[in-house]
Short mmCIF file of C-alpha atoms and ligand atoms in Angstrom, two decimals:
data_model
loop_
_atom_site.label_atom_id
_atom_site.label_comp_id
_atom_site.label_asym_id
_atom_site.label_seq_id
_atom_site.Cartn_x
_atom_site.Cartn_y
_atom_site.Cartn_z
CA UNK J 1415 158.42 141.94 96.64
CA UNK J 1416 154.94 143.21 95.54
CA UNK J 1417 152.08 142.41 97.89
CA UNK J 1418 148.52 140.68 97.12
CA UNK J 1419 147.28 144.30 97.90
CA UNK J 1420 149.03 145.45 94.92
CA UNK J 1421 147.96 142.84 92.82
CA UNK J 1422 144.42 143.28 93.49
CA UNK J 1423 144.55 147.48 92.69
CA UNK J 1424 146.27 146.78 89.36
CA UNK J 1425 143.75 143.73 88.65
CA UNK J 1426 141.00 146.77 89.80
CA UNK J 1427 141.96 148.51 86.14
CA UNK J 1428 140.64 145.62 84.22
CA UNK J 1429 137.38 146.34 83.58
CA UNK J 1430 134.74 143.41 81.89
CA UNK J 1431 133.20 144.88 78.94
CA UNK J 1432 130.36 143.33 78.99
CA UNK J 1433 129.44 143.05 82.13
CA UNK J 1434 131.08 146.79 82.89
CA UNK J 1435 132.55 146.22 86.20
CA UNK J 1436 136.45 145.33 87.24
CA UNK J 1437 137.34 141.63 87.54
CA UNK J 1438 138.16 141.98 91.35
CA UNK J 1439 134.86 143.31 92.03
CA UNK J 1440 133.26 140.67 89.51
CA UNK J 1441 134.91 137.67 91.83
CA UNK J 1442 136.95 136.65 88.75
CA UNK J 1443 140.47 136.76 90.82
CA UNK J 1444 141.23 133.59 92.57
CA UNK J 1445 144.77 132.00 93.54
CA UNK J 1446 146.70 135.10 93.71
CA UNK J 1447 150.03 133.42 94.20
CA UNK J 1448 153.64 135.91 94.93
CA UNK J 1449 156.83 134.33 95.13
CA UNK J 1450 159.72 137.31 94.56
CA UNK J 1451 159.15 138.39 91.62
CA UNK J 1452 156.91 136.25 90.52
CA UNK J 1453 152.81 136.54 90.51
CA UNK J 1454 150.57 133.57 89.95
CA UNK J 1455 146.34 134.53 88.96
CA UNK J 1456 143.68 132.33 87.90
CA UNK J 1457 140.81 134.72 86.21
CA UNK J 1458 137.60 132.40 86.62
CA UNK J 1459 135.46 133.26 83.99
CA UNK J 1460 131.53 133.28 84.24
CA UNK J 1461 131.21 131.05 80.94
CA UNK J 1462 134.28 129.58 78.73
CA UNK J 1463 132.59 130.85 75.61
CA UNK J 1464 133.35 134.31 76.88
CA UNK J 1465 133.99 136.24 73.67
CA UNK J 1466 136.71 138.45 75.45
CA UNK J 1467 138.94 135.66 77.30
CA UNK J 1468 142.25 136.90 75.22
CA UNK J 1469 141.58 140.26 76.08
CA UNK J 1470 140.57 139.81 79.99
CA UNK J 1471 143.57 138.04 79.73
CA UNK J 1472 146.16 140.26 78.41
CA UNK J 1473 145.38 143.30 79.97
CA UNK J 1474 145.33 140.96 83.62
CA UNK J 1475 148.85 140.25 82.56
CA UNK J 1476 149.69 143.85 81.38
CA UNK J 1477 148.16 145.37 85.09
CA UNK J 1478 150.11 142.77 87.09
CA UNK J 1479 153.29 143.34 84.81
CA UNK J 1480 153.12 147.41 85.47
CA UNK J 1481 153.54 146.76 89.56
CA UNK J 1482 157.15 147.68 90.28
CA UNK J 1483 158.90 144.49 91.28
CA UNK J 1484 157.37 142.25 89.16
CA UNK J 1485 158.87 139.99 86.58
CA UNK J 1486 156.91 137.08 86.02
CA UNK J 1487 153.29 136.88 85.34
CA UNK J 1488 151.16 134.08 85.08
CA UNK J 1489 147.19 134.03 84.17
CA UNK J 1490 145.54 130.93 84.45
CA UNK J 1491 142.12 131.11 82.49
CA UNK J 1492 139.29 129.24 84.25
CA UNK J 1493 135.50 129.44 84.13
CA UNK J 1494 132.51 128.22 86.68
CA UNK J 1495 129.10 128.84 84.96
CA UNK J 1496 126.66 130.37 86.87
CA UNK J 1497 123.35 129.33 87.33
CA UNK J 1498 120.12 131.90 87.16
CA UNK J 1499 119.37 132.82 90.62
CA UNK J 1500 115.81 131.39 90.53
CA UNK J 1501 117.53 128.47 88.86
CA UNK J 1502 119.10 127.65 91.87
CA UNK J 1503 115.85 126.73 93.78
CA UNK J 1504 114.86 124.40 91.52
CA UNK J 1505 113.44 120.91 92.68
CA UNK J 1506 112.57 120.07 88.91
CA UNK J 1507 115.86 120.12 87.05
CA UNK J 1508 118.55 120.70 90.01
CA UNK J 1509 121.98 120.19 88.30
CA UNK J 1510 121.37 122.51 85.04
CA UNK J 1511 122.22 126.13 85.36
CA UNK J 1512 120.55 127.67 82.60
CA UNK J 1513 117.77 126.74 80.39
CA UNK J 1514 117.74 128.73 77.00
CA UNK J 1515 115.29 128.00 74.30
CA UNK J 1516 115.80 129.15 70.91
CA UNK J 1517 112.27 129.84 69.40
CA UNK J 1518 110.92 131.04 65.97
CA UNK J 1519 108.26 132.79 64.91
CA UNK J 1520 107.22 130.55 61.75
CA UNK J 1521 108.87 126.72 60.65
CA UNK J 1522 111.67 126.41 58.50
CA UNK J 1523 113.62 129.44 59.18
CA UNK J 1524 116.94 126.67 60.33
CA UNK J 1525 116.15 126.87 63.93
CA UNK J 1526 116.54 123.03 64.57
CA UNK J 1527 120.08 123.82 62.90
CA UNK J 1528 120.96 126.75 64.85
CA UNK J 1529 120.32 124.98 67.81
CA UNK J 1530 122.13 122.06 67.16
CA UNK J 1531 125.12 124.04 65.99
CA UNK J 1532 125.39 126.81 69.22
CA UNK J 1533 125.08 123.81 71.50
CA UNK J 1534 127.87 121.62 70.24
CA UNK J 1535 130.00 125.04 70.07
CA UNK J 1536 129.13 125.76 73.34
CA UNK J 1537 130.26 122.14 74.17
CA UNK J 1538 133.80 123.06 72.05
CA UNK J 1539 134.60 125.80 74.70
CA UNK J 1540 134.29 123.66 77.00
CA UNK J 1541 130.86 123.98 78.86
CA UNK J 1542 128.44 120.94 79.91
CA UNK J 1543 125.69 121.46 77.53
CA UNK J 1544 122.58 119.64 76.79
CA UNK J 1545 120.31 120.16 74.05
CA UNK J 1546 116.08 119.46 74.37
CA UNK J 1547 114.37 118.92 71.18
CA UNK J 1548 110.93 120.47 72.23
CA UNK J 1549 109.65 120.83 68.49
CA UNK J 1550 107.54 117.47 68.97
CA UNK J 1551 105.93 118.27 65.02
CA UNK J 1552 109.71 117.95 63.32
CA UNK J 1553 111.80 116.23 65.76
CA UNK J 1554 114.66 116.75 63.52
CA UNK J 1555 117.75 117.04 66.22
CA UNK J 1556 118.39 113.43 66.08
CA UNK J 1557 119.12 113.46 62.42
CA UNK J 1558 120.84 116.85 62.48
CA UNK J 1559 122.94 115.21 65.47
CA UNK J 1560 123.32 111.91 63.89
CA UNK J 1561 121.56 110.05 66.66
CA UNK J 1562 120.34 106.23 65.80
CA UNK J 1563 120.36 104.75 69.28
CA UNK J 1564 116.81 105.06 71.57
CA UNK J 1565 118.10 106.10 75.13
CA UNK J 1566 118.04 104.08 78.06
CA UNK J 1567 116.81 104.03 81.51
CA UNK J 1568 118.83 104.66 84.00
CA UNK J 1569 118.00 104.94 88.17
CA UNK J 1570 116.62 108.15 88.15
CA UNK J 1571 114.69 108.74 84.57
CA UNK J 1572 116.06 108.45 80.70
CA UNK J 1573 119.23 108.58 80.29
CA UNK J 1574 120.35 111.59 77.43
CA UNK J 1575 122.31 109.98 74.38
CA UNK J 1576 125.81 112.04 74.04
CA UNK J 1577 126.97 113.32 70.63
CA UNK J 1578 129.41 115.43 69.69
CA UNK J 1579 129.72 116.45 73.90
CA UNK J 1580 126.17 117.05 73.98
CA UNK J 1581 123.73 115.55 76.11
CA UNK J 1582 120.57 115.31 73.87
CA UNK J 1583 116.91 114.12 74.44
CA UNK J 1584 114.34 114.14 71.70
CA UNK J 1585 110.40 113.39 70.87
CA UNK J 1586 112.10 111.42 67.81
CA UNK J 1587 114.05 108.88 69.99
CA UNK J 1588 110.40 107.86 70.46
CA UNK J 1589 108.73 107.71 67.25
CA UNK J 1590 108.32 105.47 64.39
CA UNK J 1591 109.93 107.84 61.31
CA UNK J 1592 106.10 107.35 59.94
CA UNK J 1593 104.77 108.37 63.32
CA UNK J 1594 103.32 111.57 64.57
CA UNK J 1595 102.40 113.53 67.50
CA UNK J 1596 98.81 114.35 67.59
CA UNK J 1597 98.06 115.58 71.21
CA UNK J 1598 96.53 117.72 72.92
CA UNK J 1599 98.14 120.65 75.55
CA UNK J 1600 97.62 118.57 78.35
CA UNK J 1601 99.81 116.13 76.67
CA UNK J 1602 102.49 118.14 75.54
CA UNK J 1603 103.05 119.50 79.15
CA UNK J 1604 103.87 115.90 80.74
CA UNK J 1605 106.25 115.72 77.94
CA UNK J 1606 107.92 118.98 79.14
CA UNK J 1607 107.94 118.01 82.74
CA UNK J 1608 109.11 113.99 81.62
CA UNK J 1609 112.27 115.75 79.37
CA UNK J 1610 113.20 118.14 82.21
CA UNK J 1611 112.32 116.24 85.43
CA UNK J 1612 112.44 112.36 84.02
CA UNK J 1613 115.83 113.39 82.23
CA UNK J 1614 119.00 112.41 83.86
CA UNK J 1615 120.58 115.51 82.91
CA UNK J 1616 123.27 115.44 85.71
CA UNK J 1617 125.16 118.65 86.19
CA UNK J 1618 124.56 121.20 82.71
CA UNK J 1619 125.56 124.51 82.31
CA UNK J 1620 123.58 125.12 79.50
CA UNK J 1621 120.66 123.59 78.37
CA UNK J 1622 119.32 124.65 75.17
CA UNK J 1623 115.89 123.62 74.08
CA UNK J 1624 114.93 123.68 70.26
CA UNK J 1625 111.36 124.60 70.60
CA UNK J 1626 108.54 124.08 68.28
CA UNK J 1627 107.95 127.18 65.80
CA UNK J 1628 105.31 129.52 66.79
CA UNK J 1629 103.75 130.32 70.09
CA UNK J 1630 101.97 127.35 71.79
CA UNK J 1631 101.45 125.33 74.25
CA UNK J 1632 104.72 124.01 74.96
CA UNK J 1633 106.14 127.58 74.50
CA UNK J 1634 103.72 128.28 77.75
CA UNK J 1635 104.17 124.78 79.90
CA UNK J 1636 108.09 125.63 79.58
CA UNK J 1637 107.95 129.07 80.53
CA UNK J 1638 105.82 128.39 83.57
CA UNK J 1639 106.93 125.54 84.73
CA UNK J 1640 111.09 126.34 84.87
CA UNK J 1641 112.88 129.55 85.78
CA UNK J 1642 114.92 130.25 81.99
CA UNK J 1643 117.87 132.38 81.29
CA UNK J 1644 116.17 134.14 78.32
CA UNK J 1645 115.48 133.22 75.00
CA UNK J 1646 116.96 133.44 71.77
CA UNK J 1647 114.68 134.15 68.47
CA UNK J 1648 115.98 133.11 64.64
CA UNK J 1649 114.93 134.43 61.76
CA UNK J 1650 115.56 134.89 58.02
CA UNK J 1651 115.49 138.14 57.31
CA UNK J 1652 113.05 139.29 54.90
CA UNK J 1653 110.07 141.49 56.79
CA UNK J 1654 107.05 138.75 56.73
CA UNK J 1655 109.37 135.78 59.00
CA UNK J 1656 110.66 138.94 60.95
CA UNK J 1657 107.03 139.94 61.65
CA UNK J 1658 106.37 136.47 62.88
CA UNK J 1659 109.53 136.64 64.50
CA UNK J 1660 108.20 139.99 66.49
CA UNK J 1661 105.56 137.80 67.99
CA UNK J 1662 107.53 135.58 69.48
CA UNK J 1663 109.55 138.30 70.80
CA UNK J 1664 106.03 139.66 72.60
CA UNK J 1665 104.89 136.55 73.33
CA UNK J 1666 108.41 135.83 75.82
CA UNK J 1667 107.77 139.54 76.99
CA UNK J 1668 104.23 138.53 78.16
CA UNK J 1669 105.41 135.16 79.81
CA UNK J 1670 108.11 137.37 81.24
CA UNK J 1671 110.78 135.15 79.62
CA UNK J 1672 114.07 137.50 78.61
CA UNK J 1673 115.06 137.81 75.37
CA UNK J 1674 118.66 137.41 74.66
CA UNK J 1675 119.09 138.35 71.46
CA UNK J 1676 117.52 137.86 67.36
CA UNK J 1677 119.88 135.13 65.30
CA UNK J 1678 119.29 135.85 61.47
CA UNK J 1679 119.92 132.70 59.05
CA UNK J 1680 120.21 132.44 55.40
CA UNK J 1681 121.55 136.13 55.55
CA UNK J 1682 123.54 135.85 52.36
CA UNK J 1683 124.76 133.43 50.03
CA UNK J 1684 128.14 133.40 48.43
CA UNK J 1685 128.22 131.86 45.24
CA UNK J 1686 130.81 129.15 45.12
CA UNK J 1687 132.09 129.64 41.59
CA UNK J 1688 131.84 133.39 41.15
CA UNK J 1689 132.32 134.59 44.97
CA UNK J 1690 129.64 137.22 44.50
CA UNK J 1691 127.77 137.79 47.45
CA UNK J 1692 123.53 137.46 46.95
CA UNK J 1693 121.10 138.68 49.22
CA UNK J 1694 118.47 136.36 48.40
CA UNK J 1695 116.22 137.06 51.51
CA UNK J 1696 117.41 140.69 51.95
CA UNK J 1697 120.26 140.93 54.37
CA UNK J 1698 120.18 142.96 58.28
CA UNK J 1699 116.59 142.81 58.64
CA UNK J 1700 117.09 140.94 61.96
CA UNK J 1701 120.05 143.11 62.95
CA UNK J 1702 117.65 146.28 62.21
CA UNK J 1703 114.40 144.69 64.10
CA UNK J 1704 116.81 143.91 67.20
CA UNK J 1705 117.58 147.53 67.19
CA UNK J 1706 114.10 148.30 66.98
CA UNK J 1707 113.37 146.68 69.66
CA UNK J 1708 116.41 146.86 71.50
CA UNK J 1709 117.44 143.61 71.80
CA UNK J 1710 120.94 142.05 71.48
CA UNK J 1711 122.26 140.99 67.90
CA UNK J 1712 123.79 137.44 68.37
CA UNK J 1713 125.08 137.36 64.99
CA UNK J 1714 123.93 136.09 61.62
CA UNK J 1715 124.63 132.98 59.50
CA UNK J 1716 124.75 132.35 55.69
CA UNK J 1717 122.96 130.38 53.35
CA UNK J 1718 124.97 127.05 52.19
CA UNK J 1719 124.82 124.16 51.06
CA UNK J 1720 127.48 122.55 52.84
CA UNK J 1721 125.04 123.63 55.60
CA UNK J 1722 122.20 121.68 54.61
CA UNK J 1723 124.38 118.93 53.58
CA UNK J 1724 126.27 118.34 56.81
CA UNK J 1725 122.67 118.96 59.09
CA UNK J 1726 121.54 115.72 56.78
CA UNK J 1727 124.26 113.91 57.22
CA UNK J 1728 124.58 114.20 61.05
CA UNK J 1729 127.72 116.23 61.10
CA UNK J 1730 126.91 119.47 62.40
CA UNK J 1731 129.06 121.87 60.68
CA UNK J 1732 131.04 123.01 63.49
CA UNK J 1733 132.43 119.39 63.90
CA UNK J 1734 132.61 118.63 60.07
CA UNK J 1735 133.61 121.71 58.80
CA UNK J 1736 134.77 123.93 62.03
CA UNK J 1737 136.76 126.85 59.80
CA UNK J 1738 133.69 127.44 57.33
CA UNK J 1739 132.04 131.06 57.27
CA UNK J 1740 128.87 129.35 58.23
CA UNK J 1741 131.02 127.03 61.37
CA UNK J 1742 132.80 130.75 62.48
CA UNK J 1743 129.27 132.00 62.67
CA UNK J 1744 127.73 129.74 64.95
CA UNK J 1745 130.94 129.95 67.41
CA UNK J 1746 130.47 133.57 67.06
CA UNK J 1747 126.88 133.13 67.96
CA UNK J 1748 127.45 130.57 70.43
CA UNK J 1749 129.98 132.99 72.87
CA UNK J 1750 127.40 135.90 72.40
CA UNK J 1751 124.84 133.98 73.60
CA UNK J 1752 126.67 132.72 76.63
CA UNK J 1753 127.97 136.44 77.35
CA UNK J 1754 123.74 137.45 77.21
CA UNK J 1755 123.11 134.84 79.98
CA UNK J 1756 126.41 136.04 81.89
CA UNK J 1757 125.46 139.80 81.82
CA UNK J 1758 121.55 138.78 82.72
CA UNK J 1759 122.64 136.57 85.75
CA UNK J 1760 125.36 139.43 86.77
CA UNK J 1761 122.35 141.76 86.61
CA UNK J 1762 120.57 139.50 88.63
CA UNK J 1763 123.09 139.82 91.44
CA UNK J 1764 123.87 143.24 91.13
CA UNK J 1765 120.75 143.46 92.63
CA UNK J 1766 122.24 141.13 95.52
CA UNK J 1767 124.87 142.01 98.02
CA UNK J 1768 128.21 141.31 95.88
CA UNK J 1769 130.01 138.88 97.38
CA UNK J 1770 133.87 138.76 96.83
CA UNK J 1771 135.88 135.70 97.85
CA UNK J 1772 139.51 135.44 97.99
P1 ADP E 1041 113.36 124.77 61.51
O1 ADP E 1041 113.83 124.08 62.74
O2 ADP E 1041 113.25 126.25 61.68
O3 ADP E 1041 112.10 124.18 60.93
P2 ADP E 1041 115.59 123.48 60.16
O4 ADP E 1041 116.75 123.73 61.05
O5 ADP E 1041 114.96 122.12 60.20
O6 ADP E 1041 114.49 124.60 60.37
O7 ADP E 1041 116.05 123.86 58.68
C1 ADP E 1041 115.20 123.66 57.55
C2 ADP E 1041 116.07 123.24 56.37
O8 ADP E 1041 116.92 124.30 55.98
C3 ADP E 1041 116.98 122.06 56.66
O9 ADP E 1041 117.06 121.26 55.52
C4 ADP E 1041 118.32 122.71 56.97
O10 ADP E 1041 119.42 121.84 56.68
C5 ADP E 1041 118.28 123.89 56.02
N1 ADP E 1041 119.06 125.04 56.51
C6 ADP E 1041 118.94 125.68 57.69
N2 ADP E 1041 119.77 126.73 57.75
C7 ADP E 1041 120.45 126.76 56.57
C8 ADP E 1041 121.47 127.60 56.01
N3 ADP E 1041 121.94 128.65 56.68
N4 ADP E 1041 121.94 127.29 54.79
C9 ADP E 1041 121.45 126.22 54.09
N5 ADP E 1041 120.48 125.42 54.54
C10 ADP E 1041 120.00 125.67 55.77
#
């Protein structure tokens, strides 16, 4: 009969590419189960939007499988999301894990979209996700999201409105459609502490906040106020929204916010009678500034119409139209982005002791 021991050295082969250390090590093994012949894992993921789950998974089964004796394998896939370590001391938002704000350098470049989209994907795998629509100028998550209702109070602050698994809080619940915000900094920082802090966001393992485009003062209240996992940036990718995008990119640097990678949108378009492929904004200019600046590529996203028309409709396209190029994309996106904020938290505690728990 093959002993735990054993298990555990041919579990010590399997090797996380990302995060480039074996899945013993990594704390991933839990459960190991023998009966005869027969060897019972669960792998316990750091995120279930990892991007190499199947893989982790078959070469768990192939290591166990080579260990003389053994002739039945069974790997149960689990994930616990882990929070950013200075996350953890947080008074202000205690049950949310990760904060990750997706930023832009100029308006209009589909980062309301994007947002919308990686959060309900991230919701698909699985995860507890909440999305914050910080961009108090163009509220535009409640439409995107198909939100009508204004939240309610509960005991301990607003209660989020759930769509699509998503727990999402906006400016726009609160405004008249002919309404605007006209405020001043001071202003737009109780808002940031009243959506994290006055939000009962409960426990989140990701929350992603749509931020206004630019660098401002809400950019500055939420990177000073809350510990975040890192930032993502979209842009098109012609060279003037990728030079606004750069300043963005040193803007996080200076607030000491990580970046976790560059999104580009309306990389391509397909035409849909002719199928040939246009580059109307250029194409891999995002791709080619990340590697300037070496930062992660998340993944890019083209232009469509069904796109637009599903955002309007309150649909996202992930939920409307899940097997579309532009749908694949954002679940793409969605598991690189959670793999970022896994490596940067394992990087984190590398720097700890590692503790391993069996
Ligand atoms: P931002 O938040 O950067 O201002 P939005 O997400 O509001 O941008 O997008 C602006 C407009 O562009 C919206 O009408 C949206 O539906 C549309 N849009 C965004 N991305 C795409 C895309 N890849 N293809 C087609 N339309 C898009």
């Amino acid at each position: 009969m093959p002993t735990e021991d054993q298990v555990l050295q041919a579990l010590r082969q399997v090797i996380d590419p990302d995060l480039h250390r074996d899945i013993v090590t990594l704390g991933f093994v839990k459960d190991v189960a023998i009966c005869e012949g027969a060897v019972k894992i669960t792998l316990e993921l750091t995120t279930p939007a990892c991007p190499v789950k199947d893989r982790l998974k078959e070469e768990a089964e192939q290591a166990i499988r080579s260990i003389p004796g053994v002739d039945q394998v069974n790997v149960k896939m689990d994930a616990q999301v882990r929070p950013t370590l200075a996350q953890m001391g947080s008074m202000m938002i205690p049950g949310v894990r990760n904060v990750v704000p997706i930023g832009s350098g100029k308006g209009g470049v589909g980062k309301s979209t994007v947002s919308a989209n990686i959060a309900v994907a991230l919701a698909q795998t699985g995860a507890r996700v909440g999305l914050m629509d910080a961009d108090v100028y163009g509220p535009s998550i409640p439409t995107i999201m198909g939100i009508t209702d204004a939240p309610k109070p509960g005991e301990k602050g607003i209660i989020p409105i759930e769509a699509y698994g998503v727990k999402v809080i906006s400016m726009g619940f609160f405004l008249k459609p002919d309404q605007a915000v006209v405020w001043r900094g001071p202003m737009l920082t109780k808002m940031i502490d009243q959506f994290l802090g006055g939000v009962e966001w409960g426990e989140i393992d990701y929350l992603i906040v749509d931020l206004p485009p630019g660098t401002g003062d809400i950019h500055l209240s939420l990177c000073q106020r809350i510990p975040l996992s890192g930032a993502a940036i979209v842009s098109t990718p012609q060279d003037v929204a990728l030079q606004v995008a750069q300043k963005a990119v040193i803007m996080f640097n200076q607030l000491k916010t990580p970046i976790l990678g560059l999104i580009e949108n309306m990389s391509y378009f397909v035409c849909p009678h002719c199928g040939q492929r246009e580059n109307i904004f250029d194409t891999g200019g995002a791709r080619r500034a990340a590697g300037r600046m070496n930062l992660p590529f998340l993944g890019e996203i083209p232009l469509a119409t069904r796109l637009r028309e599903t955002s309007d409709s309150g649909r996202p396209i992930v939920v409307s139209d899940p097997k579309s190029p532009a749908a694949v994309a954002f679940q793409q996106i969605a598991r690189a982005l959670a793999a970022q904020v896994s490596i940067r938290n394992a990087e984190e505690t590398a720097a700890e002791p590692v503790k391993i728990t069996f």
